[in-house]
Amino acid sequence: MKKRRLLAALLAGAMALSLTACGNTQDEPASAGEDTAAENTAGGQSYTVGICQLMQHVALDNATQGFQDKLTELMEADGNTVTFDLQNASGDSVNCSTIINGFISAGDDLIMANGTAALQAAQSGTTEIPVLGTSITDYATALDMSDWTGKTGTNISGTTDLAPLQGQAEMIQEIFPDAKNVGLLYCSAEPNSAYQINTIKPILEEMGYTCTEFTFTDSNDVASVTTNACASSDVIYIPTDNTAATCTETIRNVVVPAGVPVITGEQGPCAVCGVATLSIDYYELGEMTGQMAYDILVGGENPGDMEIQPAPTFTKMYNPTICEELGITPPEGYEAIESE
């Protein structure tokens, strides 16, 4: 009997130990689950940004790169991640609409529209997803807003590449004081180009120049229109114009043999076909747009309440190669555009 009592006691103790061990085993996963939940709470957020770039050329490429670099830097500093869906519309507004609709269907957190047609497509496509424009000359013109206050009051904001047109007119006067006729060469299909021409033309006329507009509708007639401009111009002015920016070699092949100097609205075209420019840094402009995107996605700012931001700096630049070919000596204070 004593042996049976002892065996029963041992079995009871073993069962008690087993139950205690099972209880401890159940507690451990619960504790591990709590830790995992805490890690998820402390971890960063993930964002997807759709980028619609109107076409490929140096200025727009630099703006896109600056945007991606700055937003990535800011997100990673906070432990967040951002994924970019970059698509190029090849200069076609219909492609812009298709791309934007794809971003909307995918539920992207923000859309960056690089170029006027891209911004207009985003405006038509969504009133909900935040939209930031860049490389836009005039938002009132691009968005067809008559009572412009510097803010859109909608889901749209962004940065502008509008150069100081007064300063560019003064540059023409500074370098070519004896010129009489200024040809204004631009794409009539780009409303922002027309805006710049309508602004700078009366300034140049007030300075005593005779101004004639020479417009092309697309890349197919750039050469012929440029040839006509050279025939009756002492100097040609090209604003920040996307179509012209993609046809700089064509323009160069006409203006340099004709001996007609070109003043451009930005550095990219000047590096190929121009003699001088008062230009912004498009990479820097893209960085500013990236900061705005961060303020919206992480900071919770409303795009409609954000002022359109201008480029912070402008630089007088000249093209050493074409200046030498045309026998032009730029005034003091101009920075040489480095050959690529």
PDB file of C-alpha atoms in Angstrom, residues 29-219:
ATOM      1  CA  PRO A  29       3.563  33.148 -27.659  1.00  0.00           C
ATOM      2  CA  ALA A  30       1.241  35.812 -26.302  1.00  0.00           C
ATOM      3  CA  SER A  31       4.248  37.813 -25.123  1.00  0.00           C
ATOM      4  CA  ALA A  32       5.972  37.366 -28.501  1.00  0.00           C
ATOM      5  CA  GLY A  33       2.813  38.548 -30.279  1.00  0.00           C
ATOM      6  CA  GLU A  34       2.748  41.690 -28.168  1.00  0.00           C
ATOM      7  CA  ASP A  35       6.366  42.411 -29.106  1.00  0.00           C
ATOM      8  CA  THR A  36       5.588  41.963 -32.814  1.00  0.00           C
ATOM      9  CA  ALA A  37       2.628  44.306 -32.572  1.00  0.00           C
ATOM     10  CA  ALA A  38       4.814  46.900 -30.880  1.00  0.00           C
ATOM     11  CA  GLU A  39       7.390  46.625 -33.651  1.00  0.00           C
ATOM     12  CA  ASN A  40       4.700  47.121 -36.296  1.00  0.00           C
ATOM     13  CA  THR A  41       3.418  50.192 -34.504  1.00  0.00           C
ATOM     14  CA  ALA A  42       6.913  51.650 -34.286  1.00  0.00           C
ATOM     15  CA  GLY A  43       7.811  50.819 -37.903  1.00  0.00           C
ATOM     16  CA  GLY A  44       7.626  53.301 -40.801  1.00  0.00           C
ATOM     17  CA  GLN A  45       4.937  53.811 -43.391  1.00  0.00           C
ATOM     18  CA  SER A  46       5.129  52.848 -47.054  1.00  0.00           C
ATOM     19  CA  TYR A  47       4.031  55.236 -49.805  1.00  0.00           C
ATOM     20  CA  THR A  48       3.596  54.959 -53.561  1.00  0.00           C
ATOM     21  CA  VAL A  49       4.073  58.015 -55.762  1.00  0.00           C
ATOM     22  CA  GLY A  50       3.175  58.061 -59.444  1.00  0.00           C
ATOM     23  CA  ILE A  51       5.298  60.314 -61.661  1.00  0.00           C
ATOM     24  CA  CYS A  52       4.017  61.349 -65.077  1.00  0.00           C
ATOM     25  CA  GLN A  53       6.785  63.081 -67.048  1.00  0.00           C
ATOM     26  CA  LEU A  54       5.601  64.748 -70.229  1.00  0.00           C
ATOM     27  CA  MET A  55       8.688  63.878 -72.271  1.00  0.00           C
ATOM     28  CA  GLN A  56      12.360  63.096 -71.932  1.00  0.00           C
ATOM     29  CA  HIS A  57      14.824  65.961 -72.016  1.00  0.00           C
ATOM     30  CA  VAL A  58      17.493  67.271 -69.660  1.00  0.00           C
ATOM     31  CA  ALA A  59      15.417  69.809 -67.705  1.00  0.00           C
ATOM     32  CA  LEU A  60      12.486  67.479 -66.994  1.00  0.00           C
ATOM     33  CA  ASP A  61      14.839  64.561 -66.284  1.00  0.00           C
ATOM     34  CA  ASN A  62      16.714  66.652 -63.712  1.00  0.00           C
ATOM     35  CA  ALA A  63      13.497  67.803 -62.047  1.00  0.00           C
ATOM     36  CA  THR A  64      12.286  64.209 -61.723  1.00  0.00           C
ATOM     37  CA  GLN A  65      15.624  63.050 -60.332  1.00  0.00           C
ATOM     38  CA  GLY A  66      15.750  65.859 -57.784  1.00  0.00           C
ATOM     39  CA  PHE A  67      12.202  65.016 -56.691  1.00  0.00           C
ATOM     40  CA  GLN A  68      12.953  61.330 -56.213  1.00  0.00           C
ATOM     41  CA  ASP A  69      16.249  61.919 -54.419  1.00  0.00           C
ATOM     42  CA  LYS A  70      14.858  64.464 -51.965  1.00  0.00           C
ATOM     43  CA  LEU A  71      11.663  62.582 -51.127  1.00  0.00           C
ATOM     44  CA  THR A  72      13.582  59.322 -50.669  1.00  0.00           C
ATOM     45  CA  GLU A  73      16.078  61.047 -48.380  1.00  0.00           C
ATOM     46  CA  LEU A  74      13.347  62.569 -46.204  1.00  0.00           C
ATOM     47  CA  MET A  75      11.315  59.360 -46.018  1.00  0.00           C
ATOM     48  CA  GLU A  76      14.270  57.160 -45.092  1.00  0.00           C
ATOM     49  CA  ALA A  77      15.333  59.595 -42.374  1.00  0.00           C
ATOM     50  CA  ASP A  78      11.965  58.920 -40.693  1.00  0.00           C
ATOM     51  CA  GLY A  79      12.074  55.169 -41.219  1.00  0.00           C
ATOM     52  CA  ASN A  80       9.504  55.361 -44.029  1.00  0.00           C
ATOM     53  CA  THR A  81       9.757  53.957 -47.543  1.00  0.00           C
ATOM     54  CA  VAL A  82       8.593  55.366 -50.866  1.00  0.00           C
ATOM     55  CA  THR A  83       8.136  53.590 -54.181  1.00  0.00           C
ATOM     56  CA  PHE A  84       8.036  55.524 -57.457  1.00  0.00           C
ATOM     57  CA  ASP A  85       6.085  54.565 -60.558  1.00  0.00           C
ATOM     58  CA  LEU A  86       7.842  56.718 -63.178  1.00  0.00           C
ATOM     59  CA  GLN A  87       6.243  56.848 -66.627  1.00  0.00           C
ATOM     60  CA  ASN A  88       7.079  58.980 -69.666  1.00  0.00           C
ATOM     61  CA  ALA A  89       4.292  60.248 -71.921  1.00  0.00           C
ATOM     62  CA  SER A  90       6.587  60.845 -74.931  1.00  0.00           C
ATOM     63  CA  GLY A  91       5.145  64.326 -75.396  1.00  0.00           C
ATOM     64  CA  ASP A  92       1.580  63.073 -75.942  1.00  0.00           C
ATOM     65  CA  SER A  93      -1.227  64.540 -73.825  1.00  0.00           C
ATOM     66  CA  VAL A  94      -3.365  61.444 -74.467  1.00  0.00           C
ATOM     67  CA  ASN A  95      -0.587  59.323 -72.964  1.00  0.00           C
ATOM     68  CA  CYS A  96      -0.574  61.656 -69.963  1.00  0.00           C
ATOM     69  CA  SER A  97      -4.259  60.939 -69.341  1.00  0.00           C
ATOM     70  CA  THR A  98      -3.720  57.187 -69.652  1.00  0.00           C
ATOM     71  CA  ILE A  99      -0.802  57.284 -67.235  1.00  0.00           C
ATOM     72  CA  ILE A 100      -2.664  59.420 -64.696  1.00  0.00           C
ATOM     73  CA  ASN A 101      -5.703  57.131 -64.818  1.00  0.00           C
ATOM     74  CA  GLY A 102      -3.396  54.206 -64.118  1.00  0.00           C
ATOM     75  CA  PHE A 103      -2.079  55.944 -61.009  1.00  0.00           C
ATOM     76  CA  ILE A 104      -5.638  56.626 -59.861  1.00  0.00           C
ATOM     77  CA  SER A 105      -6.702  53.006 -60.390  1.00  0.00           C
ATOM     78  CA  ALA A 106      -3.661  51.811 -58.447  1.00  0.00           C
ATOM     79  CA  GLY A 107      -4.587  54.067 -55.520  1.00  0.00           C
ATOM     80  CA  ASP A 108      -1.263  55.923 -55.457  1.00  0.00           C
ATOM     81  CA  ASP A 109      -0.739  58.175 -52.457  1.00  0.00           C
ATOM     82  CA  LEU A 110       0.446  61.156 -54.498  1.00  0.00           C
ATOM     83  CA  ILE A 111       0.932  62.111 -58.154  1.00  0.00           C
ATOM     84  CA  MET A 112       3.830  64.216 -59.412  1.00  0.00           C
ATOM     85  CA  ALA A 113       3.090  65.810 -62.798  1.00  0.00           C
ATOM     86  CA  ASN A 114       6.222  66.961 -64.612  1.00  0.00           C
ATOM     87  CA  GLY A 115       5.128  69.265 -67.433  1.00  0.00           C
ATOM     88  CA  THR A 116       1.966  71.214 -68.221  1.00  0.00           C
ATOM     89  CA  ALA A 117       0.093  68.492 -70.130  1.00  0.00           C
ATOM     90  CA  ALA A 118       0.797  66.040 -67.300  1.00  0.00           C
ATOM     91  CA  LEU A 119      -0.577  68.518 -64.756  1.00  0.00           C
ATOM     92  CA  GLN A 120      -3.684  69.160 -66.826  1.00  0.00           C
ATOM     93  CA  ALA A 121      -4.308  65.422 -67.109  1.00  0.00           C
ATOM     94  CA  ALA A 122      -3.977  65.057 -63.336  1.00  0.00           C
ATOM     95  CA  GLN A 123      -6.384  67.957 -62.799  1.00  0.00           C
ATOM     96  CA  SER A 124      -8.945  66.258 -65.019  1.00  0.00           C
ATOM     97  CA  GLY A 125      -8.347  62.831 -63.535  1.00  0.00           C
ATOM     98  CA  THR A 126      -8.674  63.323 -59.792  1.00  0.00           C
ATOM     99  CA  THR A 127      -9.843  65.743 -57.132  1.00  0.00           C
ATOM    100  CA  GLU A 128      -8.912  63.380 -54.308  1.00  0.00           C
ATOM    101  CA  ILE A 129      -5.288  62.277 -54.709  1.00  0.00           C
ATOM    102  CA  PRO A 130      -2.750  65.031 -53.893  1.00  0.00           C
ATOM    103  CA  VAL A 131      -1.059  66.336 -57.051  1.00  0.00           C
ATOM    104  CA  LEU A 132       2.201  68.269 -57.282  1.00  0.00           C
ATOM    105  CA  GLY A 133       3.344  69.885 -60.506  1.00  0.00           C
ATOM    106  CA  THR A 134       6.870  70.811 -61.480  1.00  0.00           C
ATOM    107  CA  SER A 135       8.430  72.453 -64.547  1.00  0.00           C
ATOM    108  CA  ILE A 136       5.192  74.448 -64.853  1.00  0.00           C
ATOM    109  CA  THR A 137       5.625  78.033 -66.011  1.00  0.00           C
ATOM    110  CA  ASP A 138       2.284  79.524 -64.967  1.00  0.00           C
ATOM    111  CA  TYR A 139      -0.289  77.584 -62.941  1.00  0.00           C
ATOM    112  CA  ALA A 140      -3.127  80.018 -63.608  1.00  0.00           C
ATOM    113  CA  THR A 141      -2.707  79.425 -67.343  1.00  0.00           C
ATOM    114  CA  ALA A 142      -2.126  75.678 -67.041  1.00  0.00           C
ATOM    115  CA  LEU A 143      -5.131  75.136 -64.759  1.00  0.00           C
ATOM    116  CA  ASP A 144      -7.360  77.781 -66.382  1.00  0.00           C
ATOM    117  CA  MET A 145      -7.821  79.752 -63.166  1.00  0.00           C
ATOM    118  CA  SER A 146      -8.858  83.394 -63.577  1.00  0.00           C
ATOM    119  CA  ASP A 147      -8.736  84.604 -59.958  1.00  0.00           C
ATOM    120  CA  TRP A 148      -5.174  83.568 -59.163  1.00  0.00           C
ATOM    121  CA  THR A 149      -3.962  84.010 -55.573  1.00  0.00           C
ATOM    122  CA  GLY A 150      -0.809  81.888 -55.589  1.00  0.00           C
ATOM    123  CA  LYS A 151      -2.705  78.866 -54.237  1.00  0.00           C
ATOM    124  CA  THR A 152      -5.061  76.558 -56.123  1.00  0.00           C
ATOM    125  CA  GLY A 153      -7.522  75.808 -53.308  1.00  0.00           C
ATOM    126  CA  THR A 154      -7.762  72.286 -54.703  1.00  0.00           C
ATOM    127  CA  ASN A 155      -5.778  69.061 -54.435  1.00  0.00           C
ATOM    128  CA  ILE A 156      -2.972  70.632 -56.501  1.00  0.00           C
ATOM    129  CA  SER A 157       0.184  72.567 -55.713  1.00  0.00           C
ATOM    130  CA  GLY A 158       3.788  72.472 -56.886  1.00  0.00           C
ATOM    131  CA  THR A 159       6.764  74.435 -58.175  1.00  0.00           C
ATOM    132  CA  THR A 160       7.203  76.785 -61.116  1.00  0.00           C
ATOM    133  CA  ASP A 161      10.120  77.104 -63.525  1.00  0.00           C
ATOM    134  CA  LEU A 162       9.144  80.627 -64.606  1.00  0.00           C
ATOM    135  CA  ALA A 163      12.373  82.527 -65.169  1.00  0.00           C
ATOM    136  CA  PRO A 164      12.540  86.285 -64.607  1.00  0.00           C
ATOM    137  CA  LEU A 165      11.453  87.386 -68.079  1.00  0.00           C
ATOM    138  CA  GLN A 166      12.429  90.982 -67.371  1.00  0.00           C
ATOM    139  CA  GLY A 167      15.916  89.718 -66.620  1.00  0.00           C
ATOM    140  CA  GLN A 168      16.049  87.688 -69.828  1.00  0.00           C
ATOM    141  CA  ALA A 169      14.996  90.735 -71.861  1.00  0.00           C
ATOM    142  CA  GLU A 170      17.718  92.743 -70.158  1.00  0.00           C
ATOM    143  CA  MET A 171      20.177  89.972 -71.057  1.00  0.00           C
ATOM    144  CA  ILE A 172      19.305  90.392 -74.747  1.00  0.00           C
ATOM    145  CA  GLN A 173      19.832  94.133 -74.411  1.00  0.00           C
ATOM    146  CA  GLU A 174      23.103  93.632 -72.535  1.00  0.00           C
ATOM    147  CA  ILE A 175      24.664  91.240 -75.060  1.00  0.00           C
ATOM    148  CA  PHE A 176      23.068  92.597 -78.265  1.00  0.00           C
ATOM    149  CA  PRO A 177      22.536  96.339 -77.752  1.00  0.00           C
ATOM    150  CA  ASP A 178      22.735  97.035 -81.499  1.00  0.00           C
ATOM    151  CA  ALA A 179      20.233  94.382 -82.579  1.00  0.00           C
ATOM    152  CA  LYS A 180      16.993  95.598 -84.141  1.00  0.00           C
ATOM    153  CA  ASN A 181      14.860  92.501 -84.781  1.00  0.00           C
ATOM    154  CA  VAL A 182      14.167  89.759 -82.239  1.00  0.00           C
ATOM    155  CA  GLY A 183      12.552  86.525 -83.388  1.00  0.00           C
ATOM    156  CA  LEU A 184      10.382  84.827 -80.794  1.00  0.00           C
ATOM    157  CA  LEU A 185      10.538  81.095 -81.525  1.00  0.00           C
ATOM    158  CA  TYR A 186       8.212  78.695 -79.683  1.00  0.00           C
ATOM    159  CA  CYS A 187       5.619  75.934 -79.889  1.00  0.00           C
ATOM    160  CA  SER A 188       2.096  77.293 -80.288  1.00  0.00           C
ATOM    161  CA  ALA A 189       0.663  74.106 -78.750  1.00  0.00           C
ATOM    162  CA  GLU A 190       2.239  74.865 -75.364  1.00  0.00           C
ATOM    163  CA  PRO A 191       0.208  77.441 -73.393  1.00  0.00           C
ATOM    164  CA  ASN A 192       3.055  78.186 -71.009  1.00  0.00           C
ATOM    165  CA  SER A 193       5.312  79.110 -73.923  1.00  0.00           C
ATOM    166  CA  ALA A 194       2.656  81.504 -75.212  1.00  0.00           C
ATOM    167  CA  TYR A 195       2.403  82.999 -71.720  1.00  0.00           C
ATOM    168  CA  GLN A 196       6.132  83.723 -71.653  1.00  0.00           C
ATOM    169  CA  ILE A 197       6.103  85.257 -75.123  1.00  0.00           C
ATOM    170  CA  ASN A 198       3.105  87.438 -74.275  1.00  0.00           C
ATOM    171  CA  THR A 199       5.004  88.648 -71.216  1.00  0.00           C
ATOM    172  CA  ILE A 200       8.460  89.282 -72.687  1.00  0.00           C
ATOM    173  CA  LYS A 201       7.357  90.700 -76.043  1.00  0.00           C
ATOM    174  CA  PRO A 202       6.072  94.056 -74.713  1.00  0.00           C
ATOM    175  CA  ILE A 203       9.187  94.347 -72.520  1.00  0.00           C
ATOM    176  CA  LEU A 204      11.448  93.954 -75.562  1.00  0.00           C
ATOM    177  CA  GLU A 205       9.311  96.328 -77.621  1.00  0.00           C
ATOM    178  CA  GLU A 206       9.565  98.913 -74.855  1.00  0.00           C
ATOM    179  CA  MET A 207      13.356  98.556 -75.170  1.00  0.00           C
ATOM    180  CA  GLY A 208      13.079  99.428 -78.855  1.00  0.00           C
ATOM    181  CA  TYR A 209      13.253  95.980 -80.465  1.00  0.00           C
ATOM    182  CA  THR A 210      10.957  94.867 -83.270  1.00  0.00           C
ATOM    183  CA  CYS A 211       9.598  91.439 -82.282  1.00  0.00           C
ATOM    184  CA  THR A 212       8.187  88.824 -84.612  1.00  0.00           C
ATOM    185  CA  GLU A 213       6.666  85.521 -83.485  1.00  0.00           C
ATOM    186  CA  PHE A 214       7.654  82.306 -85.235  1.00  0.00           C
ATOM    187  CA  THR A 215       5.615  79.326 -84.092  1.00  0.00           C
ATOM    188  CA  PHE A 216       5.791  75.609 -84.786  1.00  0.00           C
ATOM    189  CA  THR A 217       3.075  73.132 -83.877  1.00  0.00           C
ATOM    190  CA  ASP A 218       5.293  70.113 -83.254  1.00  0.00           C
ATOM    191  CA  SER A 219       8.783  68.809 -83.952  1.00  0.00           C
TER     192      SER A 219
END
